[in-house]
Short mmCIF file of C-alpha atoms and ligand atoms in Angstrom, two decimals:
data_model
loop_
_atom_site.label_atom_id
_atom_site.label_comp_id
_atom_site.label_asym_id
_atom_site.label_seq_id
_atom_site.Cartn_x
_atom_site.Cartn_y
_atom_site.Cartn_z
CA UNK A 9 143.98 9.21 49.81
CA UNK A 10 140.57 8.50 49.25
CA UNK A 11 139.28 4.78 50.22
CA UNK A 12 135.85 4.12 48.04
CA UNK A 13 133.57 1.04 48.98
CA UNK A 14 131.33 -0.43 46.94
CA UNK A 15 128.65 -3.02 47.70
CA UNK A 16 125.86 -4.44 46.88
CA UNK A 17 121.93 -3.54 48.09
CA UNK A 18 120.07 -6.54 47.36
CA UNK A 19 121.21 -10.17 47.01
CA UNK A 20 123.62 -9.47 44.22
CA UNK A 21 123.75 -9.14 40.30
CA UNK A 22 122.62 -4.94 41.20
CA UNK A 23 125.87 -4.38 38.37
CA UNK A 24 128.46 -3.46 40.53
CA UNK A 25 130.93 -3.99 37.65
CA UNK A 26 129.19 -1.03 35.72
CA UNK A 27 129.62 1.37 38.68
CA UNK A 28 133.43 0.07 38.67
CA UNK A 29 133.93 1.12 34.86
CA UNK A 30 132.05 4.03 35.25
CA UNK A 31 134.76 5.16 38.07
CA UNK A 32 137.48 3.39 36.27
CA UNK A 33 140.11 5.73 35.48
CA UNK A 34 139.62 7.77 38.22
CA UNK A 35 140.80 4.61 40.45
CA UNK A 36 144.36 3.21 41.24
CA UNK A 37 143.31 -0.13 42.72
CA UNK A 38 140.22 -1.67 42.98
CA UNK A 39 140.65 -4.48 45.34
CA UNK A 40 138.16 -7.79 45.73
CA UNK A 41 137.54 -8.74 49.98
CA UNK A 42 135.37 -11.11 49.84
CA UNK A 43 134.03 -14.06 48.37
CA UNK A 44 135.37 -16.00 45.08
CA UNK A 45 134.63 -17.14 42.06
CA UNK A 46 130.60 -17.48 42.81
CA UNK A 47 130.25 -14.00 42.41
CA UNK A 48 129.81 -12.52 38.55
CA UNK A 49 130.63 -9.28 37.08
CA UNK A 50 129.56 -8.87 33.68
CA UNK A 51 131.01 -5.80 32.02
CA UNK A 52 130.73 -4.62 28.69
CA UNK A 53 133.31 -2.85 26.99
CA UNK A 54 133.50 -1.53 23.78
CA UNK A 55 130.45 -4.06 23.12
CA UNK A 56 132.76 -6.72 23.93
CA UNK A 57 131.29 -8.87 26.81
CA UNK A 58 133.47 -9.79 29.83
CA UNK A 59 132.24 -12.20 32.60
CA UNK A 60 134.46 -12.15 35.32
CA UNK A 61 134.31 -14.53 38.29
CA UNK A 62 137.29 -14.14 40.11
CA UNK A 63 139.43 -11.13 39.27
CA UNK A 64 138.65 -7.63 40.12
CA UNK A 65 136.49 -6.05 37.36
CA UNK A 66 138.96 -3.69 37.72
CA UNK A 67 141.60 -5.44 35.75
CA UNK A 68 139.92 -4.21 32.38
CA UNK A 69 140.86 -0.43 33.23
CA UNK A 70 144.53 -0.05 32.18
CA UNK A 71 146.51 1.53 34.89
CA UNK A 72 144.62 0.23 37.72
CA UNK A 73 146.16 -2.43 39.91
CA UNK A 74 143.64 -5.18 40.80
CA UNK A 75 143.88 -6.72 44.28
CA UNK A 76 142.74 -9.97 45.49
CA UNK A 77 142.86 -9.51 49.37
CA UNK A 78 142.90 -11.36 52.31
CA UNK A 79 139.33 -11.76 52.35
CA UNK A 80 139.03 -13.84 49.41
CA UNK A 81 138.85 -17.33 48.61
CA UNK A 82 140.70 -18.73 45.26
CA UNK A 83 140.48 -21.17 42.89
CA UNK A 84 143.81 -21.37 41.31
CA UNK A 85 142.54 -23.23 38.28
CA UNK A 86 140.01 -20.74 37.56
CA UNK A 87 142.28 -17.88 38.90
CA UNK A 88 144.66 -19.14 35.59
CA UNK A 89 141.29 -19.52 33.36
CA UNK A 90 140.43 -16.06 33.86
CA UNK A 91 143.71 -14.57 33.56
CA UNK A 92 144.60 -16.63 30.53
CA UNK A 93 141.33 -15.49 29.15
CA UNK A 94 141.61 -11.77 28.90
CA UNK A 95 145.40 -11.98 27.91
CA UNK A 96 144.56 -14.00 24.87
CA UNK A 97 142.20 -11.13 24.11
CA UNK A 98 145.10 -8.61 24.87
CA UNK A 99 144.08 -7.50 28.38
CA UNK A 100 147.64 -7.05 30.60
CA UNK A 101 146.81 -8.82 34.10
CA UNK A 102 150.55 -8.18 35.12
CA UNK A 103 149.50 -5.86 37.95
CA UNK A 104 147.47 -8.28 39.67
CA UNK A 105 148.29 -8.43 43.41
CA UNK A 106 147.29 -11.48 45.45
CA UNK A 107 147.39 -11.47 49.32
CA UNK A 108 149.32 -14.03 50.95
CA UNK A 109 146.80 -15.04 53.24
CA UNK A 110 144.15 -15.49 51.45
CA UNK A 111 142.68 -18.65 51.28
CA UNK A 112 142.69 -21.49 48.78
CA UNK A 113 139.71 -23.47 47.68
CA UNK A 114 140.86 -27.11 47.69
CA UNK A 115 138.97 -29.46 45.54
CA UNK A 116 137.79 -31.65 48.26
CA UNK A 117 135.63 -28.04 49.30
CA UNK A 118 134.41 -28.42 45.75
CA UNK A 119 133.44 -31.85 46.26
CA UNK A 120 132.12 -31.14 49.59
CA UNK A 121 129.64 -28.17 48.66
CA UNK A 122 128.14 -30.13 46.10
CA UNK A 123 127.60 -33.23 47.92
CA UNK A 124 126.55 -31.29 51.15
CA UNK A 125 123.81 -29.65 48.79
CA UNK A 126 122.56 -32.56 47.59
CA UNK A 127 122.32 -34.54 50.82
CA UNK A 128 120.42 -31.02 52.30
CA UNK A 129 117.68 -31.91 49.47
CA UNK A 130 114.81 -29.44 50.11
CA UNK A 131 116.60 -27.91 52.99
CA UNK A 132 119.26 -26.78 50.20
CA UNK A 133 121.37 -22.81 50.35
CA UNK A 134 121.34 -23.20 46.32
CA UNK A 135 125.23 -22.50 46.40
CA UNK A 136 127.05 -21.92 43.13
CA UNK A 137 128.94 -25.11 44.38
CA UNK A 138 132.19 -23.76 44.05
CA UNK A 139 133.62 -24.87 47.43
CA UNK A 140 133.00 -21.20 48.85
CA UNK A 141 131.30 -21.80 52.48
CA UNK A 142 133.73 -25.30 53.09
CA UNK A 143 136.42 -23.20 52.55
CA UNK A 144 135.55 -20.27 54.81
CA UNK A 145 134.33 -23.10 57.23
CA UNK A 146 137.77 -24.36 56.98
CA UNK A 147 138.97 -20.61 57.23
CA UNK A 148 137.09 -19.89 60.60
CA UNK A 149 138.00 -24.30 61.76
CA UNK A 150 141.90 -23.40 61.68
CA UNK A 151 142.41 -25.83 59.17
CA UNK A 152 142.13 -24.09 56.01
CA UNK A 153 145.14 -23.63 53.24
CA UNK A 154 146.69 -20.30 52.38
CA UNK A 155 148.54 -18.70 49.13
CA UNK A 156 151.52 -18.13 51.38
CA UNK A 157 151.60 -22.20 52.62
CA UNK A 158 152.01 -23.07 48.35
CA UNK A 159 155.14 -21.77 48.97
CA UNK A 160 156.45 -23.69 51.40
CA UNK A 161 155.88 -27.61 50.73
CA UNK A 162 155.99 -29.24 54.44
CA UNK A 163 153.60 -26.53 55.55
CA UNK A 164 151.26 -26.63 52.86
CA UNK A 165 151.50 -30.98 52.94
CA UNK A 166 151.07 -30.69 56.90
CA UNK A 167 147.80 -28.94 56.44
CA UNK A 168 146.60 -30.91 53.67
CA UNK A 169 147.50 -34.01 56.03
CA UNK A 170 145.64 -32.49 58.62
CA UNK A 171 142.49 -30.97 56.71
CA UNK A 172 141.68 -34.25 54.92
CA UNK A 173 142.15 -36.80 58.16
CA UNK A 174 138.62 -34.79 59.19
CA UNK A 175 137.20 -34.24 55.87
CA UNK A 176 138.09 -37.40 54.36
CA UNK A 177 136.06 -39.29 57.18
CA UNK A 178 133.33 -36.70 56.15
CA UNK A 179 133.45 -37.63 52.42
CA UNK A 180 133.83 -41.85 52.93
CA UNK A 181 131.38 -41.92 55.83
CA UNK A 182 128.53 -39.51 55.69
CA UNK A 183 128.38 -39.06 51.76
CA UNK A 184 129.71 -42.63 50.62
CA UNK A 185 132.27 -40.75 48.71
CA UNK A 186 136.17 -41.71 47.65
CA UNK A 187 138.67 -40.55 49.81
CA UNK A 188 141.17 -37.94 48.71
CA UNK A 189 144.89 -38.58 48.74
CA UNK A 190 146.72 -35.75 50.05
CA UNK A 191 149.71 -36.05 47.80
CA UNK A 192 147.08 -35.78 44.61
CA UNK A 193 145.97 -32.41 46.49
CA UNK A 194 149.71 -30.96 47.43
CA UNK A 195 150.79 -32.14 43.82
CA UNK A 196 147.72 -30.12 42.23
CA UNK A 197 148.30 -26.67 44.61
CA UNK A 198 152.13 -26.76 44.19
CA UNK A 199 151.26 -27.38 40.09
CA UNK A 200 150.45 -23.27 40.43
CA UNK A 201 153.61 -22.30 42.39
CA UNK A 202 155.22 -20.77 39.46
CA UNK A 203 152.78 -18.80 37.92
CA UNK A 204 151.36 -17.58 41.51
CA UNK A 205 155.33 -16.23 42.67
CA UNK A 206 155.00 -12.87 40.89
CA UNK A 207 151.75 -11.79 42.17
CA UNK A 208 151.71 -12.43 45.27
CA UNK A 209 152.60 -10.45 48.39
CA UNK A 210 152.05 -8.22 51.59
CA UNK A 211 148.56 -6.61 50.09
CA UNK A 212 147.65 -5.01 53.36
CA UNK A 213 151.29 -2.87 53.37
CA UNK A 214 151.02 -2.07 49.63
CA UNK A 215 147.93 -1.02 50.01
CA UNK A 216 148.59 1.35 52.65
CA UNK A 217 151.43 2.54 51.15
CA UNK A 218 149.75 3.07 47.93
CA UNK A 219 147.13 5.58 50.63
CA UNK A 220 149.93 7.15 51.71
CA UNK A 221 151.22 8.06 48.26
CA UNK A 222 147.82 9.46 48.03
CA UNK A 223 145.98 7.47 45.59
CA UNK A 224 142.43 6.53 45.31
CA UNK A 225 141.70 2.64 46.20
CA UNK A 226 138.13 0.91 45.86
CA UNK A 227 136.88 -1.41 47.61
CA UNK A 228 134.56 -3.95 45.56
CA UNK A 229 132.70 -6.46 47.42
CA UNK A 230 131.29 -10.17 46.08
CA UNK A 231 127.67 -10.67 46.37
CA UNK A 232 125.86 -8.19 48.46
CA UNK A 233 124.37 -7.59 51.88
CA UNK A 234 121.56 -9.89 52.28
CA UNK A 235 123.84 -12.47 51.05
CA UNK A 236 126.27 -11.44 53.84
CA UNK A 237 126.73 -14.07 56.26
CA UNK A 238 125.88 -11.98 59.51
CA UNK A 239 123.61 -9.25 57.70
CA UNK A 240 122.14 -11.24 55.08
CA UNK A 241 119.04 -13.84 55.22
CA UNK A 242 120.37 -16.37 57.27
CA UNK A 243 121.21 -18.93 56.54
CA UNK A 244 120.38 -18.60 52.69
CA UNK A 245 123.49 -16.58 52.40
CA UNK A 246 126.87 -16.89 51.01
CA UNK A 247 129.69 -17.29 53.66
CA UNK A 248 131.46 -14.12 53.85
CA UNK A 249 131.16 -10.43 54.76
CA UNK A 250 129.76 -8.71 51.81
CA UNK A 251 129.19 -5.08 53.49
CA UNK A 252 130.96 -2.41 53.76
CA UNK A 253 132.50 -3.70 57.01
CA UNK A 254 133.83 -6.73 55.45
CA UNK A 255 136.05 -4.25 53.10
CA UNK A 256 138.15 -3.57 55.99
CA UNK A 257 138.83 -7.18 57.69
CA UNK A 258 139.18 -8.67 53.76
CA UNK A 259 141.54 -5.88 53.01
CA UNK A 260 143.81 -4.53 55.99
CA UNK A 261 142.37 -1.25 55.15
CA UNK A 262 141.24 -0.32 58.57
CA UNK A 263 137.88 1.67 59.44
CA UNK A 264 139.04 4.90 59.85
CA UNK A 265 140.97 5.14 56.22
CA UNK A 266 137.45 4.85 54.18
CA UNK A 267 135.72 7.76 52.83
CA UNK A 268 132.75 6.93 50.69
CA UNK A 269 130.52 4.04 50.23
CA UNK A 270 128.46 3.08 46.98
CA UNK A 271 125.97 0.75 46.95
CA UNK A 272 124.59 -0.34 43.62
CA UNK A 273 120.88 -0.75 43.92
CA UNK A 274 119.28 -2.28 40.54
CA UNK A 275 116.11 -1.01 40.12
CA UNK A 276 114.10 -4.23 40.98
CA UNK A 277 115.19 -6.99 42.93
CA UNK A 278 116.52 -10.34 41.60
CA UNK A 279 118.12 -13.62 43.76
CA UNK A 280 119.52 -16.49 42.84
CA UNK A 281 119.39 -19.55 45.02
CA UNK A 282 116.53 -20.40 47.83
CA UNK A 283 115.74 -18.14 50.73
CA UNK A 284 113.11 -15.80 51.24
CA UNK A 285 111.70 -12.77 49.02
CA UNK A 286 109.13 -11.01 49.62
CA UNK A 287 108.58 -8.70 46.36
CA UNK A 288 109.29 -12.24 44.01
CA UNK A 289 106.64 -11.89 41.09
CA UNK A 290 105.27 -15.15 40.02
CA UNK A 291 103.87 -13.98 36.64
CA UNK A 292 103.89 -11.91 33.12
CA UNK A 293 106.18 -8.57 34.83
CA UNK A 294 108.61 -11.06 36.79
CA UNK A 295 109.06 -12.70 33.33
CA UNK A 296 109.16 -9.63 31.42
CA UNK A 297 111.94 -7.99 33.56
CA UNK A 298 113.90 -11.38 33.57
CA UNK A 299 114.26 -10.64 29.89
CA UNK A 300 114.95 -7.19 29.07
CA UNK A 301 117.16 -7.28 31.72
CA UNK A 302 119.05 -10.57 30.40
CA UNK A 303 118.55 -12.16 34.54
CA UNK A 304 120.03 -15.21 33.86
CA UNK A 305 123.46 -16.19 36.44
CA UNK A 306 126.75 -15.05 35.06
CA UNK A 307 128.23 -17.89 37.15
CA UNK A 308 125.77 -20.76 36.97
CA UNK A 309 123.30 -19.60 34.23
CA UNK A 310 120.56 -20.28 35.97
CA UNK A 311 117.36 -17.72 35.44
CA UNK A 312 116.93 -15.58 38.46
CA UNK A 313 114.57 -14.98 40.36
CA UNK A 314 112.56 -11.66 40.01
CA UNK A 315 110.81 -9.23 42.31
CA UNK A 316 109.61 -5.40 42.48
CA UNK A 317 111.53 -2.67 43.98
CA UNK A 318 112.10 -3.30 47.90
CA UNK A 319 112.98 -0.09 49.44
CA UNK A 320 112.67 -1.49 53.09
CA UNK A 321 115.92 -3.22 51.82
CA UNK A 322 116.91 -0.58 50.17
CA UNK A 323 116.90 1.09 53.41
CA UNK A 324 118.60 -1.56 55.49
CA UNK A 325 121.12 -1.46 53.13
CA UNK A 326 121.74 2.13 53.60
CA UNK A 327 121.95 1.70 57.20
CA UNK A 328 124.47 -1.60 57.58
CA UNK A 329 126.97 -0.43 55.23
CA UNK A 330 126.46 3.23 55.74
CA UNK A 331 125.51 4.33 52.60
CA UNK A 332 126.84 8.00 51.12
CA UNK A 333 125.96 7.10 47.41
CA UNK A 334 123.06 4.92 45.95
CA UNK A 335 124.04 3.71 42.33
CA UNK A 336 120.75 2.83 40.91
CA UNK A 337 120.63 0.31 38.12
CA UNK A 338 119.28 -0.93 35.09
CA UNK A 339 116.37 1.67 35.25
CA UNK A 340 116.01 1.52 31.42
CA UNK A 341 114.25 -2.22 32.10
CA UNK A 342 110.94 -0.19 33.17
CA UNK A 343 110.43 1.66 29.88
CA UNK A 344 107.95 -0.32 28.53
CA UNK A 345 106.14 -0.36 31.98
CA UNK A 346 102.69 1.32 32.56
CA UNK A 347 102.76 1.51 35.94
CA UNK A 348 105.88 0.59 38.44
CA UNK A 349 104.95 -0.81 42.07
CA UNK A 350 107.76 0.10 44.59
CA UNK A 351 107.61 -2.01 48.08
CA UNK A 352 107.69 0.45 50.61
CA UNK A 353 106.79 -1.55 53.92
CA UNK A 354 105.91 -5.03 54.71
CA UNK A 355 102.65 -6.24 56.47
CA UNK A 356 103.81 -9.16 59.10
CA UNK A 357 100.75 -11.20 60.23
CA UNK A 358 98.56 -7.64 59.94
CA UNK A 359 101.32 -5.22 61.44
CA UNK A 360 102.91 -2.82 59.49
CA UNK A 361 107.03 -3.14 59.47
CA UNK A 362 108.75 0.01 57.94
CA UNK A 363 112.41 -1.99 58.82
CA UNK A 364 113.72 -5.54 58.02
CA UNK A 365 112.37 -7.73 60.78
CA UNK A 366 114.99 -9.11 62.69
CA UNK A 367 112.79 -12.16 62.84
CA UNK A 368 113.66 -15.18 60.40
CA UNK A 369 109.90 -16.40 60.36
CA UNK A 370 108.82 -12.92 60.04
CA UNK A 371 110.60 -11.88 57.23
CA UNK A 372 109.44 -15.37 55.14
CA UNK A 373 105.89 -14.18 56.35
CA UNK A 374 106.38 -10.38 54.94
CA UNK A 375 103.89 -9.33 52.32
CA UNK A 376 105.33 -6.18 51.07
CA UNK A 377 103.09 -2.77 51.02
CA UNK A 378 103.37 -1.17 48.01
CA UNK A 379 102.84 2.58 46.35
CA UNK A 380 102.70 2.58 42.50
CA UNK A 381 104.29 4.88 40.58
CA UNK A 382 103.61 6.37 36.97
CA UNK A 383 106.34 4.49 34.35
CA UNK A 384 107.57 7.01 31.47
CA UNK A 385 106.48 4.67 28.20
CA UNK A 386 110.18 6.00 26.09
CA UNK A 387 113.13 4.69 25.48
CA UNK A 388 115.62 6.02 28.12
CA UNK A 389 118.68 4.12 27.29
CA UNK A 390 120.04 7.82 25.56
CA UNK A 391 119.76 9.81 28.38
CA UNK A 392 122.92 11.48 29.93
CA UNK A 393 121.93 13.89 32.25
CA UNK A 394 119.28 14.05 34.93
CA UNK A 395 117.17 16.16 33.05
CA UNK A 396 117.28 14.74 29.73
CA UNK A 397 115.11 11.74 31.61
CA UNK A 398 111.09 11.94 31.15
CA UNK A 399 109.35 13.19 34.01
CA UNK A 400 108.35 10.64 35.64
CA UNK A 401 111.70 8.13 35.62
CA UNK A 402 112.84 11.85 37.67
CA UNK A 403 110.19 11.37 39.64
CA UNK A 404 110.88 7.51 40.27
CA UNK A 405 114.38 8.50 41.42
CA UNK A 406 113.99 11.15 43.58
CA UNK A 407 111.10 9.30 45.20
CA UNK A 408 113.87 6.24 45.49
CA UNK A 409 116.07 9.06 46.82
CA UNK A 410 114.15 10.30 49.52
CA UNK A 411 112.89 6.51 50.58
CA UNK A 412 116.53 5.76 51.17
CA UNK A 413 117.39 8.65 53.11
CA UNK A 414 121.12 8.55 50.94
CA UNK A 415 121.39 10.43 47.75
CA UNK A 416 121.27 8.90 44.49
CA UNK A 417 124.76 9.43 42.32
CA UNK A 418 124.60 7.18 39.52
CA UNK A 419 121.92 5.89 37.41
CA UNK A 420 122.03 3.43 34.64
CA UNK A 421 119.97 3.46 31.48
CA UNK A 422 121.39 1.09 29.67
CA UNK A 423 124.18 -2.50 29.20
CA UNK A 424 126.91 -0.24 27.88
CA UNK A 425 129.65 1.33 29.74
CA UNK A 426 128.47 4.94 28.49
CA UNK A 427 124.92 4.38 29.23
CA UNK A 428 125.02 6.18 32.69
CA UNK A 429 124.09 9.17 34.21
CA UNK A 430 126.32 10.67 36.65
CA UNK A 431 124.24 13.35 38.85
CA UNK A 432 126.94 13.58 41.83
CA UNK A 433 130.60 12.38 41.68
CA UNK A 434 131.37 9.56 44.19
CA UNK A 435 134.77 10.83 44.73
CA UNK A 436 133.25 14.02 45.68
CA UNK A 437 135.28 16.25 48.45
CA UNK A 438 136.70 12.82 49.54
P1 LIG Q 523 127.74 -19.69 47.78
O1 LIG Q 523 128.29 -18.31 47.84
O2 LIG Q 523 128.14 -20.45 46.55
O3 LIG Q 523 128.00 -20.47 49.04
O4 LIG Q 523 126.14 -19.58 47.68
C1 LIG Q 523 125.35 -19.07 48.76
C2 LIG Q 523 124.20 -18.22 48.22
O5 LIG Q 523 124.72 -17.00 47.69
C3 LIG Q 523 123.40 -18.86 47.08
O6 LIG Q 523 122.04 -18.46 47.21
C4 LIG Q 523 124.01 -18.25 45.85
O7 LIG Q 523 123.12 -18.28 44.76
C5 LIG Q 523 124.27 -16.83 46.33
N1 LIG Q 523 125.34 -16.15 45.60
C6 LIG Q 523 126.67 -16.36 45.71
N2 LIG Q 523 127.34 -15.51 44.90
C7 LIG Q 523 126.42 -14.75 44.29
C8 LIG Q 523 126.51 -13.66 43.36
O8 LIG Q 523 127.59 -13.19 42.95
N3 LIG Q 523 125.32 -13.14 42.97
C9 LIG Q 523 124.14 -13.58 43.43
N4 LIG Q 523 124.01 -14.57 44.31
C10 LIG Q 523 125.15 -15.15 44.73
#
């Protein structure tokens, strides 16, 4: 029965896939509403490295069934890539379920993001260019394409017909681009048909259903929430609903059927793409954490962008999506750390803000207050229990803990799957 939700704290990459693993056979389905292939799960399993785009991290636990819901946008190509991927290294993806109305990223919304991007210049989101906000743009316009239209051809033609008549006039006359041809589009999507038929179907029913048969569902969002589109840093975010709320309209799972929600919280901050940050280090720590903790994209490559600990986030965070369990990450990166300096409130033009400010200008003018905390100077990356940490990584996380006002459940010490510390099961009494 129970109905898990995981996000995100910061603006992604906090490991979500870990926390997935590390609940892994305890799930049934871990289902993906929101987002597409610009979000990145690395997992490692058995120290076999798995970057996942697209699909679930949950189709690397054998007996869960991994759902792509309504909420999503998909690349079919990619979609293929991945699943082609793990089955040549012996990972079944037959369970996969795909809603029927989730959307499809044409190429022209490829095309488009990139183009867009460049023609923004300094004004630039710093998208992963995949075609993701087009695409939801198109979603939200009425004009966008859906899994269920491949399978009928006049449909899906009539709203390729109709999508590129706009778009087409976008590409030719604003970016001095070639048209597309419609039939090259319709001839690519219905190239899929095939291969799609199996896996594709009424998620929202089968996942209720499936609650009503009383197993245990998780809800995994992309990105995280200040990347989400009405939560997030506006308008450097991506263009979906990446908290908790979002796991209900991306899933058909409504409100009143969830029981617990995780967010994974890494234990400093890291962003990818422009947009404001107030904890970013400019020097030898920001570089230092970008390499123990290997911060470069999993989707673009490109070296993130690294900052302190921001628990006014942190907070926020707990508040949107209702936080019941913090999963905080990667706290083995501070071991060779002195001294650790957590953000705790941000000065705003000499005032002191304890929560986000709702203003835009405010927020890129925050210089975060800090208190400093003693760093433990040992390897950690063994540790399995609470108390088998040093004092003072305790001390970190119970002062995270209390800052947060949500307990913390799950802290990792390490890449692996096993390098975790479990101090509270998220399943719980759910
Ligand atoms: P888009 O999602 O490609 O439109 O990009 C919008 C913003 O979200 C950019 O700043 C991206 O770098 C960021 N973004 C999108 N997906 C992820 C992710 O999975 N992790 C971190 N940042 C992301």
């Amino acid at each position: 029965m129970p109905v898990i939700v995981l996000v995100g704290a910061q603006w992604g990459d906090e490991g979500k896939g870990k926390a997935t693993d590390l609940l892994g056979d305890r799930l049934d389905y871990v289902v993906k509403f929101n987002g597409g292939n610009n979000a990145g799960h690395t997992v490692v399993i058995k120290g076999e490295k798995y970057a996942l785009h697209l699909l679930p991290s949950g189709i690397l636990t054998p007996g869960v069934t991994p759902v792509i819901g309504n909420g999503v946008v998909v690349d079919l190509a990619v979609l293929f890539q991945e699943i082609d991927g793990l089955e040549a290294r012996g990972i079944d993806t037959s369970r996969l379920r795909i809603s029927a109305n989730a959307h499809v990223i044409p190429s022209y919304n490829r095309s488009l993001d990139k183009v867009s991007e460049r023609y923004l210049g300094a004004r630039r989101i710093g998208t992963t260019g995949r075609g993701i906000g087009p695409t939801y743009a198109d979603k939200m316009n009425r004009m966008g394409v859906r899994i269920q239209d491949l399978f009928d051809e006049s449909i899906l033609r009539q709203k390729v017909e109709a999508a590129l008549s706009f778009k087409n006039q976008v590409l030719s006359k604003i970016y001095n681009r070639q048209a597309v041809k419609p039939e090259d589009v319709v001839k690519e999507l219905l190239s899929y048909v095939d291969r799609l038929r199996p896996y594709v179907g009424d998620t929202a029913l089968e996942l209720s259903e499936a609650l009503d048969a009383g197993k245990v569902v998780l809800c995994e969002a992309g990105q995280a929430t200040l990347l989400d589109v009405d939560h997030g840093t506006y308008p450097f975010v991506t263009s979906s609903n990446a908290t908790a709320g979002g796991a209900c309209t991306g899933s058909g799972i409504p409100p009143t059927r969830i029981d617990r929600v995780v967010a994974v919280l890494k234990a400093f901050t890291s962003r990818v793409g422009e947009g404001p940050f107030p904890t970013e280090l400019h020097d030898k720590f920001g570089d230092y954490l970008r390499e123990v903790g290997h911060e470069y994209g999993t989707t673009t490559g490109r070296p993130r962008r690294i900052g302190w600990l921001d628990l006014v986030i942190g907070r926020y965070a707990q508040r949107i999506n209702g936080v019941t369990d913090f999963a905080l990450t990667k706290l083995d990166n501070y071991d060779g750390l002195d001294e650790i300096p957590v953000c705790v409130a941000y000065d705003v033009n000499g005032v002191r803000h304890d929560e986000m400010p709702i203003n835009q200008t405010d927020f890129h003018h925050a210089i975060p207050i800090f208190e400093t905390l003693p760093g433990w100077k040992q390897d950690i990356s063994g540790c399995r229990t609470f108390e088998d940490l040093p004092k003072d990584a305790q001390h970190f996380v119970e002062f995270v803990e209390q800052r947060l006002g949500a307990r913390v459940s799950i802290v990792g010490v390490g890449p692996g799957r096993e390098a975790v510390i479990e101090r509270h099961s998220v399943l719980g009494d759910a």
